[in-house]
XYZ file of C-alpha atoms in Angstrom:
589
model
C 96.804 102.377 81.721
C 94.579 102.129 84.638
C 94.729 98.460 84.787
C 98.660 98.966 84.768
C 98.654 101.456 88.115
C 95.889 98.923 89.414
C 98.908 95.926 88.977
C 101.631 98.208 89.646
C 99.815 99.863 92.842
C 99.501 96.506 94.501
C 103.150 95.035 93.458
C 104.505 97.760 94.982
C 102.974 97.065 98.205
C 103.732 93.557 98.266
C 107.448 94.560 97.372
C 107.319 96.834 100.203
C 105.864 94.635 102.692
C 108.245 91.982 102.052
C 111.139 95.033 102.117
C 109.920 96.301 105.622
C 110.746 92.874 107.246
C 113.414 91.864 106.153
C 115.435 95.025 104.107
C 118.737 93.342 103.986
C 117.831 90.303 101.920
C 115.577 92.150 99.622
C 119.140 94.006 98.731
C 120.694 90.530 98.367
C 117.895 89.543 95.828
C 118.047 92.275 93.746
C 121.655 92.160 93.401
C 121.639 88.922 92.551
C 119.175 89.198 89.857
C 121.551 91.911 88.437
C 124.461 89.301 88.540
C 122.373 86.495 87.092
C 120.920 89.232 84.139
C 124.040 90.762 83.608
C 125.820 86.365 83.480
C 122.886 85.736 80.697
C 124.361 87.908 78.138
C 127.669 87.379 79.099
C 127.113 83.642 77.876
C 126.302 84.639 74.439
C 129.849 86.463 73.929
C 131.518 83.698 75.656
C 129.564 81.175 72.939
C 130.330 83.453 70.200
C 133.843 83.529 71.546
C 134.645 80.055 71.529
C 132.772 78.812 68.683
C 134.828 81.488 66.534
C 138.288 80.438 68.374
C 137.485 76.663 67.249
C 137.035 78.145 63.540
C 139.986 79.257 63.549
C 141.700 76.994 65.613
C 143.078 79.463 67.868
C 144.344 77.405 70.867
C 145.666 80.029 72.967
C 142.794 82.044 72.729
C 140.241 79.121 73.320
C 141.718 77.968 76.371
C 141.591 81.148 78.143
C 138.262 82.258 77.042
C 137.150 78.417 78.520
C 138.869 79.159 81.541
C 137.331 82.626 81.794
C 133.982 80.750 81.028
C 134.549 78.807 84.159
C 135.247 81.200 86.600
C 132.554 83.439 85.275
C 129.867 80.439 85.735
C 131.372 79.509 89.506
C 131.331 83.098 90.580
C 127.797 83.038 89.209
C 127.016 80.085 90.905
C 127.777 80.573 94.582
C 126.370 83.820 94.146
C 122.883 82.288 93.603
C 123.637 79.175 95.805
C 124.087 81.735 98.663
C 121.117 84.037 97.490
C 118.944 81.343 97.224
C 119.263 79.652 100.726
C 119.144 82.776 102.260
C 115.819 84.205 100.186
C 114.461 80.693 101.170
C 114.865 81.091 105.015
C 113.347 84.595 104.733
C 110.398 83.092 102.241
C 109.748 80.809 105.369
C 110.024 83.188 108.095
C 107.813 85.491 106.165
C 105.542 82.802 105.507
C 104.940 82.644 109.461
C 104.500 86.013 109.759
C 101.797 86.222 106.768
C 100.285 83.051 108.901
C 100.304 85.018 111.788
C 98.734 88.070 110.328
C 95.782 85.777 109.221
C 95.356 84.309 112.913
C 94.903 87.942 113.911
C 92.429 88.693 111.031
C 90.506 85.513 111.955
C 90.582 86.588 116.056
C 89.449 90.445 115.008
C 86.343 88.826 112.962
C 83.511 88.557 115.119
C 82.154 85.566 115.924
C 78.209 85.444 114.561
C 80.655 85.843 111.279
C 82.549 83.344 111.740
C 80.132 80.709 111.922
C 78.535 81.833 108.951
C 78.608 79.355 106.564
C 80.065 81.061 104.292
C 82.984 81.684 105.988
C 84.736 78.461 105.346
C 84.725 79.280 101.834
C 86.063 82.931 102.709
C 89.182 81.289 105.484
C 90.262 78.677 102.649
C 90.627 81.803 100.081
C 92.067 83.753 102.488
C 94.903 81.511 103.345
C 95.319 80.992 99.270
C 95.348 84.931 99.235
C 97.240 85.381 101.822
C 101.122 84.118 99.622
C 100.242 86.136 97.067
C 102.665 89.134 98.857
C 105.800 86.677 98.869
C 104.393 85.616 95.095
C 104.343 88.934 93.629
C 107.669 90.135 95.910
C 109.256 87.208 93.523
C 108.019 88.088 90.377
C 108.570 91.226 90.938
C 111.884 91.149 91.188
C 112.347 88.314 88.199
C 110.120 91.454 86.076
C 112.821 93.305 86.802
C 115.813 90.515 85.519
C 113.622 89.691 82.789
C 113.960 93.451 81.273
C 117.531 93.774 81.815
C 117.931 90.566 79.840
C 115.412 91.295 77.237
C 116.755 94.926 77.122
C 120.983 93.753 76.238
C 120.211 90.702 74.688
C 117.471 93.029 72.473
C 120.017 95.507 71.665
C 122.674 92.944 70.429
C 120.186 91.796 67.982
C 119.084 95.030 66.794
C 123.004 95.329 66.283
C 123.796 92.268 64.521
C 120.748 92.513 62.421
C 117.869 94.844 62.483
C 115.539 92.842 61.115
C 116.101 90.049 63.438
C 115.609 92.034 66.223
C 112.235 93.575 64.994
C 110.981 89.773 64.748
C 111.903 88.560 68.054
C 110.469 91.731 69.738
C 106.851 91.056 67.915
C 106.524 87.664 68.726
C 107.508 88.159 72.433
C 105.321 90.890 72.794
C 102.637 88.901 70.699
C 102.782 85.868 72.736
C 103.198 88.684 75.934
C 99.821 90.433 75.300
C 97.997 86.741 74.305
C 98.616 85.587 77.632
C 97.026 88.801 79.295
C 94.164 88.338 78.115
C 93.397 85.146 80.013
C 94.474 86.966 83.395
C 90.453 87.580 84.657
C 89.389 84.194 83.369
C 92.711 82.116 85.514
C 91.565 84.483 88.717
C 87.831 83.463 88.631
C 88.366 79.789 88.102
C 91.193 79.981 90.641
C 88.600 81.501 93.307
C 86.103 78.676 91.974
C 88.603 75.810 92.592
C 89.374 76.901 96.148
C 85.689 77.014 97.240
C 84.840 74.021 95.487
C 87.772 72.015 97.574
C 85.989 72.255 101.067
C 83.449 70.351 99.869
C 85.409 67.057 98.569
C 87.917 67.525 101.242
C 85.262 67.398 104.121
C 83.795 64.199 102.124
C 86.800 62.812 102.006
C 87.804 63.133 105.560
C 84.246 61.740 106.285
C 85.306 58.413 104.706
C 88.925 58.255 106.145
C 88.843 60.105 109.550
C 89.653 58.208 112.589
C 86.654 60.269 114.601
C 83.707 59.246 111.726
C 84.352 55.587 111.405
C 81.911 54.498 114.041
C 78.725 55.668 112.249
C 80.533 54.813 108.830
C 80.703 51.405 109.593
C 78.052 50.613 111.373
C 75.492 52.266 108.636
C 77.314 51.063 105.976
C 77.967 54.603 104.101
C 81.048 54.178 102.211
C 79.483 53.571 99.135
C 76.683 56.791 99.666
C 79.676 59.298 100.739
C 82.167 58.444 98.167
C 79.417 59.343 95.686
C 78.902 62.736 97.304
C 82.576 62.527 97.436
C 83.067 61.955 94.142
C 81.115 64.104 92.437
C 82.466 67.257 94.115
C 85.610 66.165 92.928
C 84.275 65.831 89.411
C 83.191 69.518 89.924
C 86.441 70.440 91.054
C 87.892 68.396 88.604
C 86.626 70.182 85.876
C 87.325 73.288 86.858
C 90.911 72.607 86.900
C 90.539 71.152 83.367
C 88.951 74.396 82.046
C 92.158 75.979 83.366
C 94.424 73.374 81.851
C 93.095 74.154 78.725
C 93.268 77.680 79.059
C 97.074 77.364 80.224
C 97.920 75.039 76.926
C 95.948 76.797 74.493
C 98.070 79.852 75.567
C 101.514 77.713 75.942
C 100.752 76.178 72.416
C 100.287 79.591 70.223
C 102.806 80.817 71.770
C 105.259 77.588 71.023
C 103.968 78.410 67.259
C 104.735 81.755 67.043
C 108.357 80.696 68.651
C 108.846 77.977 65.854
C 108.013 80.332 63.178
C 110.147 82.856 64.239
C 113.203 80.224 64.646
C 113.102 79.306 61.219
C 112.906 82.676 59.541
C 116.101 83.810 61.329
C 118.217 80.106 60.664
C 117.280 80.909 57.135
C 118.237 85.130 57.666
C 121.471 84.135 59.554
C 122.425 80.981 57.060
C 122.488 83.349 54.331
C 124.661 86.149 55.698
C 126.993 83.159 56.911
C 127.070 82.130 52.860
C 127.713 85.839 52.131
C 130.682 85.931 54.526
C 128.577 88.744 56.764
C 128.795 86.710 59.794
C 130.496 84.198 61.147
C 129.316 80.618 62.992
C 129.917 82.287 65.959
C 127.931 84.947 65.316
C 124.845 82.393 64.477
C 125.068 80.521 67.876
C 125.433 84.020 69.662
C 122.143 85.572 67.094
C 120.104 82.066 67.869
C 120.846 82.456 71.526
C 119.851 86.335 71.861
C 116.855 85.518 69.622
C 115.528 82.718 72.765
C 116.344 84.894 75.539
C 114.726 88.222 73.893
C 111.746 86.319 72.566
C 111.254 84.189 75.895
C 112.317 87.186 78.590
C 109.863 89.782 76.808
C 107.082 86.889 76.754
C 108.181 86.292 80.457
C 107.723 90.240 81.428
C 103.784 89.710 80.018
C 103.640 86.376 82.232
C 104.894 88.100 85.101
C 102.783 91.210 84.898
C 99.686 88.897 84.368
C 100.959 87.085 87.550
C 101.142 90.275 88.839
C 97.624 91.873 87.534
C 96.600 87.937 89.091
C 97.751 88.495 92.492
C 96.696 92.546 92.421
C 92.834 91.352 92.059
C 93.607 88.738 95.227
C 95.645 91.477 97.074
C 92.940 93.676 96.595
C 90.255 91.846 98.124
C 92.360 90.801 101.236
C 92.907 94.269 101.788
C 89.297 94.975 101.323
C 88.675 92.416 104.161
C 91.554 93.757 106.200
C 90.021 97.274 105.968
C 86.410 96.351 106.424
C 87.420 94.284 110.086
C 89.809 96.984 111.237
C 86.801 99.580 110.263
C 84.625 97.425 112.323
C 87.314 96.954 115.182
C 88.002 100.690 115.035
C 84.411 101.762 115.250
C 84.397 99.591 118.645
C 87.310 101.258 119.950
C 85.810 104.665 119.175
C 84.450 105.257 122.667
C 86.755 104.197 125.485
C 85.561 101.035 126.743
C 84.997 100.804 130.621
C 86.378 97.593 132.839
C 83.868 95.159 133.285
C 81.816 94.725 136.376
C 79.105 92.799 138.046
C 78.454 93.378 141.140
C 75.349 93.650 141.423
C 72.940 92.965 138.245
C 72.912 92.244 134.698
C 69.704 93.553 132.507
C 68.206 92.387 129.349
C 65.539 94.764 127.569
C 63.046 93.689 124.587
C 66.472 91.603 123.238
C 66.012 90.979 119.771
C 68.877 89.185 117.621
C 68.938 87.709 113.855
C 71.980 85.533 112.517
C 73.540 87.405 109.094
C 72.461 84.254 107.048
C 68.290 84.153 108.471
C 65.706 86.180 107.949
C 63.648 85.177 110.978
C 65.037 86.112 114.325
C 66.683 83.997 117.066
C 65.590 85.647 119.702
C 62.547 88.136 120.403
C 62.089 90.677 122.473
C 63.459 89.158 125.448
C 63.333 90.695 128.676
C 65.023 89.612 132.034
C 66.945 90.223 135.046
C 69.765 88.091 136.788
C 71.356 89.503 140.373
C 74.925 88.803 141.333
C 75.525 85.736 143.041
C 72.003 83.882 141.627
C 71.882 80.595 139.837
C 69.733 81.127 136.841
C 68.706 77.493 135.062
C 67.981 78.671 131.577
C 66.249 75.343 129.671
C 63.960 74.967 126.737
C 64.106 72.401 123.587
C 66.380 72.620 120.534
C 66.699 75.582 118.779
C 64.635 77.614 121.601
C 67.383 80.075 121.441
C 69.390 79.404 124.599
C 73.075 79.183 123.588
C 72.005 82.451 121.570
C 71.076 84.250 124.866
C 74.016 82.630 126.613
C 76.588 83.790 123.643
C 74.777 87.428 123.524
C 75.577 87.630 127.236
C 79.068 86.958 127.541
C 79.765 89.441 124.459
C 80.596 87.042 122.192
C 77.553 87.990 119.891
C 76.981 92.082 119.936
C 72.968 92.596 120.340
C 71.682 95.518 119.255
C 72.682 98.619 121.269
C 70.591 99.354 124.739
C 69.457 95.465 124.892
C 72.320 94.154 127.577
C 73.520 95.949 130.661
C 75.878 95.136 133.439
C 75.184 97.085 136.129
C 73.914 99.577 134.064
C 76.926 99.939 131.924
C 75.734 98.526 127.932
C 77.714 95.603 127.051
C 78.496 97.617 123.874
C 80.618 99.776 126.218
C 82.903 97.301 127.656
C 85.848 96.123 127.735
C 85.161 92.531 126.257
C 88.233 91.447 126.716
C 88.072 91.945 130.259
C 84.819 90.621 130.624
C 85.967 87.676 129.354
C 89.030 87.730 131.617
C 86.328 87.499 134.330
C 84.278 85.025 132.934
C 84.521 81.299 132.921
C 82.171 79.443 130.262
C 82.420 75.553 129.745
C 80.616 75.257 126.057
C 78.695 72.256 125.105
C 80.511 71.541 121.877
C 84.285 72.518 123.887
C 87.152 71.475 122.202
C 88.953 67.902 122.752
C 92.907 69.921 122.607
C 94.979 66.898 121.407
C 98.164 68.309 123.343
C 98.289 67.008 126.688
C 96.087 66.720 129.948
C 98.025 70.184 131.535
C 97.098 72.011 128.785
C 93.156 70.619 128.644
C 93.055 71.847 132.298
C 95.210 75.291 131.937
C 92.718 76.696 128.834
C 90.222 77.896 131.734
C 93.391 80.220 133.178
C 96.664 79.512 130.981
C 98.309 81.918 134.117
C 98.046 78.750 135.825
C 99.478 76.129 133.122
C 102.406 75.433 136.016
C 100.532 75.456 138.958
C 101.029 71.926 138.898
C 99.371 71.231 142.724
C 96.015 73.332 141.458
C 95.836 71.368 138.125
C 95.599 68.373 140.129
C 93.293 69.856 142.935
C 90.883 70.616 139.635
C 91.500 66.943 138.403
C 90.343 65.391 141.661
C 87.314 67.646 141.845
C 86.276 65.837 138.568
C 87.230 62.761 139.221
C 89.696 61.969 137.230
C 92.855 62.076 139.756
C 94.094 58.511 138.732
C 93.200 58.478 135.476
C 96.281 59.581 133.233
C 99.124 57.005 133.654
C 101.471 59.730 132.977
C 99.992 62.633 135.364
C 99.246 65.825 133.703
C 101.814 65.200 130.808
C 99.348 62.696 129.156
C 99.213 63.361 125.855
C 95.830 63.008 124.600
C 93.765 62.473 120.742
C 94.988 61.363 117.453
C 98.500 63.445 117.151
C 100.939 61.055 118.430
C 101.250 57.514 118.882
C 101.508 56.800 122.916
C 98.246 59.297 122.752
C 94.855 58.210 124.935
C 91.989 58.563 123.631
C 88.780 59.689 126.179
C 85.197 58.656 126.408
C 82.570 61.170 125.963
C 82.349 61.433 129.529
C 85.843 62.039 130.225
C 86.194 64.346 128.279
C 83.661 66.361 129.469
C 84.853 65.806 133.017
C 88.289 67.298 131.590
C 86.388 70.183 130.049
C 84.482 70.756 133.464
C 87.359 70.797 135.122
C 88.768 74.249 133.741
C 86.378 76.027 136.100
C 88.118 75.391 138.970
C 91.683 77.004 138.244
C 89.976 80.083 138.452
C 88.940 82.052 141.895
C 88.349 85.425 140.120
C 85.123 84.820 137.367
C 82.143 87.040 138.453
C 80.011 85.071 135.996
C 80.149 81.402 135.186
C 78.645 79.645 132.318
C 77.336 76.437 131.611
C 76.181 74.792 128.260
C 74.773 71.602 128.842
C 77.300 70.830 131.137
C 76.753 66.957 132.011
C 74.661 65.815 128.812
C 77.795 62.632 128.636
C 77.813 62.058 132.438
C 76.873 58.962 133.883
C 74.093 59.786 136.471
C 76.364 59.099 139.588
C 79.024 60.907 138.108
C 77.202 64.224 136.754
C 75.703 64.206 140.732
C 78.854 64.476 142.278
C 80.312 66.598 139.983
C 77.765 69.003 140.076
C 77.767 69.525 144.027
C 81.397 70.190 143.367
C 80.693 73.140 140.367
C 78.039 74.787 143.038
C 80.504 74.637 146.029
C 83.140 76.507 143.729
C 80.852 78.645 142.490
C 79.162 79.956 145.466
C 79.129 83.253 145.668
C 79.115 83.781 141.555
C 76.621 84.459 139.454
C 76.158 81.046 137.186
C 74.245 80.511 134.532
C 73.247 76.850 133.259
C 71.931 75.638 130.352
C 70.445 72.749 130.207
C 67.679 69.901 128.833
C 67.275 68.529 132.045
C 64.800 69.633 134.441
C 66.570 68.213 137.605
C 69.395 70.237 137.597
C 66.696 73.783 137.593
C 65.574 72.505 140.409
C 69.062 73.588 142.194
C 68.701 76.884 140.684
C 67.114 80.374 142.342
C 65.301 81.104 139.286
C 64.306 79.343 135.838
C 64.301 81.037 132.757
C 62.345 79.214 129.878
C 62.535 79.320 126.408
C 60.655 78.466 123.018
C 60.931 79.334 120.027
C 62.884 82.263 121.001
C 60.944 84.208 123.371
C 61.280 83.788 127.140
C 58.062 82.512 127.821
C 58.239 81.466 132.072
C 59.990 83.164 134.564
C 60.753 81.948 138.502
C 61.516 79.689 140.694
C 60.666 75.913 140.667
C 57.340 76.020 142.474
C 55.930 78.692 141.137
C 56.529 77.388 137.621
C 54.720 74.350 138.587
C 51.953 76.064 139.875
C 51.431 77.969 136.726
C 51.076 74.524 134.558
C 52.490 76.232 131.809
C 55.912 74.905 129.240
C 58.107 73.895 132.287
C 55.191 72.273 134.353
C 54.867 69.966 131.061
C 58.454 69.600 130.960
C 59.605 68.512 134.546
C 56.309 65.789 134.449
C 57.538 64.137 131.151
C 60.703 63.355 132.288
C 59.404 62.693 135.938
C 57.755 59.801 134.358
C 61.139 58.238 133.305
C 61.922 57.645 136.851
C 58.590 56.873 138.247
């Protein structure tokens, strides 16, 4: 009984989701599963109608239950032909909106979670989740044909002869309750199969993507990757054949217990027909309401297995739902302020630790940065430095009392509108494959038709007379008159989103020039620090040339701020960046 409310609980909120967008159609469904429930036993009189006409060779009587027949089955037909476009258009329009709901989800999810690991496995169940409210909507409503059908079709056997109708109720609730009992083991190995699929889908996009074939090539790894390849799809593979079996093993008893059934009533019905009891008409109409009782009541335990199915999905996308609007809400629970910086930003004994490691990123880190100062913030890999820069603009939350803007925690602002004020050019950016406008117009999309400053930003990159087409260039892999960029232009594209923007109190910079050509990165550099003048900037980097440009250094190992100042006085101290700016000196001397 519990498990019932459990299935019920979450039909019923799928049903009413579905209702609540679009109430008209839902109306139109229903009534059409009335028509089509009410046309299925309808059939079996007109059967038993015409079979007994031809008995007795009753012309007059045949003809017009034929014609009847007819109309019944067009009426019946552009019912459902109408029903069924329009249930389709709404299934698609409320397929966008269940998309669109799960772009929201994704953009409320904070970001240290969403480069978890883990959450590629979680996104691709999600999205499999996420049509399981249209799914049980549907079935649903077919529950609710299937017992009118079962129910009429039921009661005419129980009429014609008890018996008969006792035996086609067991087996359908027989096969019914056999194929709820594999409800748990289908959602498990469902969950299974969609995990397991990232991993030979991102093998095999590895051996056919455009973007990999370079290193494929060139080291020769088609034969090493379509092993890996391979034997993730054996995995997944097998999965799918312990479901298989599952599903046949079900389909086959229950095809048994069907057959069985069959021939005990042709042998029940044949010898009342001998008797004179009932008539041939009478055994096409009995054999007819014996398929559609046995097969709808089967079909009502299919469809509340389908729905038990989707009730154990439903319930953990609503557990997911609930957890990130808890998390959103307990954000929102103090009023946020508008972000400022005007005149510093504080960081005190900063300590942060990724979800997924047990040592921290960054320790106790402590640091000030005034408004309007270039801060160069370099150290090697993994030192922690696109950490610090991601703490900083609030896309990671640090603990509470560890970041302050002008004395105002970063816990208590408005992140959206610190981000409206803040312009950050990330070292892995994305390559949009749209067009060159819209490459430009991510730094400020207010200024996607400000065609004269899109081209002012293009020229401060170098990259004016590049695009044979202007800013309508359409760029990547998604159409066929598409360019494709070097490295370096695209990072000059990337770079070039800073300057569309007059208002950013804080500019940030992730390895900014790391594809630049020397010349290039040079020039494009004194153009960054002319725009930026005035703003606070902060640039991460490997290279010790560009600190020297900055007021202060900040540098980092193994996640501690170890050096703190200005160029010469980091020299003087022969410490980590002392080491650093000599080593690459020697390249050039």
């Amino acid at each position: 009984m519990k498990s019932f409310k459990h299935t019920m609980k979450y039909a019923g909120q799928a049903f009413n989701k579905v209702y609540c967008f679009n109430k008209p159609i839902v109306w139109l469904s229903i009534f059409t599963s009335l028509v089509l429930a009410f046309q299925s036993n309808v059939n079996i009189f007109f059967s038993k109608w015409i079979v007994d006409q031809l008995s007795t060779k009753n012309l007059y009587w045949l003809l017009g239950g034929i014609v009847l027949f007819i109309l019944f089955q067009t009426t019946r037909l552009l019912i459902e032909s109408y029903s069924t476009l329009k249930i389709r258009r709404m299934q698609m329009s409320f397929s966008v909106h269940c998309e669109n709901e799960l772009v929201n989800l994704v953009a409320k999810t904070e970001l240290v979670n969403k480069e978890h690991p883990q959450y590629t496995g979680d996104f691709s169940y999600w999205s499999f989740i996420n049509s399981k409210y249209m799914d049980s909507y549907t079935t649903l409503t077919q529950l609710i044909k299937q017992c009118l059908i079962a129910s009429i079709s039921l009661t005419y056997l129980l009429y014609s002869h008890l018996y008969i109708g006792l035996l086609a109720l067991c087996v359908g609730v027989l096969k019914g309750i056999y194929d709820l009992q594999a409800v748990r083991q289908r959602v498990t190995i469902n969950e299974q199969l969609t995990r397991q699929s990232r991993g030979y889908f991102y093998y095999f996009d590895l051996l056919t993507s455009s973007q990999t074939q370079k290193e494929i090539t060139v080291f020769q790894l088609v034969s090493y990757f379509r092993q890996k390849w391979m034997s993730k799809k054996d995995e997944a593979n097998t999965l799918s054949m312990q479901l298989e079996k599952l599903n046949l093993k079900r389909q086959a008893s229950g095809e048994l217990l069907s057959i069985i059934s069959s021939g005990v009533v042709i042998v029940i019905t044949a010898l009342l027909i001998i008797k004179g009891n009932l008539t041939i008409g009478d055994y096409v109409a009995i054999t007819m309401a014996l398929s559609m009782t046995e097969g709808n009541i089967t079909m009502m335990f299919v469809s509340m297995a389908r729905l038990a199915e989707n009730a154990a999905h439903l319930e953990r996308i609503h557990e997911i739902e609930t957890n990130v609007h808890a998390a959103t809400q307990e954000s929102r629970q103090i009023m946020p302020k508008p972000f400022s910086f005007q005149d510093k930003l504080e960081i005190r004994n900063l300590t942060f630790r990724y979800p997924n490691r047990e040592e921290p990123a960054l320790m106790n880190i402590s640091g000030e940065i005034r408004k309007g100062e270039m801060i160069a913030i370099l150290g090697g890999n993994g030192s922690g430095k696109s950490t610090l820069i991601k703490l900083l603009v609030g896309l990671y939350l640090s603990e509470r009392d560890s970041i302050f803007y002008d004395g105002v925690c970063v816990h208590e602002l408005d992140r959206v509108d610190m981000w409206n004020k803040t312009s950050v050019v990330f070292q892995d950016f994305i390559k949009y494959m749209t067009d060159v406008r819209d490459n430009i117009a991510v730094g400020n999309v207010a200024e996607v038709n400000n065609t004269d400053k899109l081209y002012s930003a293009l020229e401060k990159v170098g990259l004016s007379n590049a695009f044979k087409n202007g800013l309508e260039t359409k760029l990547g892999m998604l159409e066929d008159n598409a360019v494709n960029l070097s490295g370096g232009q695209w990072q000059r594209l990337a770079l070039s989103r800073v300057f569309i923007s007059d208002n950013h109190e804080l500019v940030v910079f992730d390895e900014p020039t790391s594809a630049l050509d020397p010349v290039g990165e040079v020039s494009i550099m004194n153009e960054i620090l002319d725009h930026c003048h005035g703003k606070t900037v902060l640039m991460v980097s490997h290279r010790v040339g560009i600190a020297r440009r900055a007021d202060r250094i900040f540098v980092m190992d193994g996640g501690r701020l170890v050096e703190s100042g200005k160029h010469e006085d980091l020299l003087n101290i022969n410490g980590l960046y002392h080491e650093m700016w000599y080593q690459q000196k020697q390249w050039y001397d």
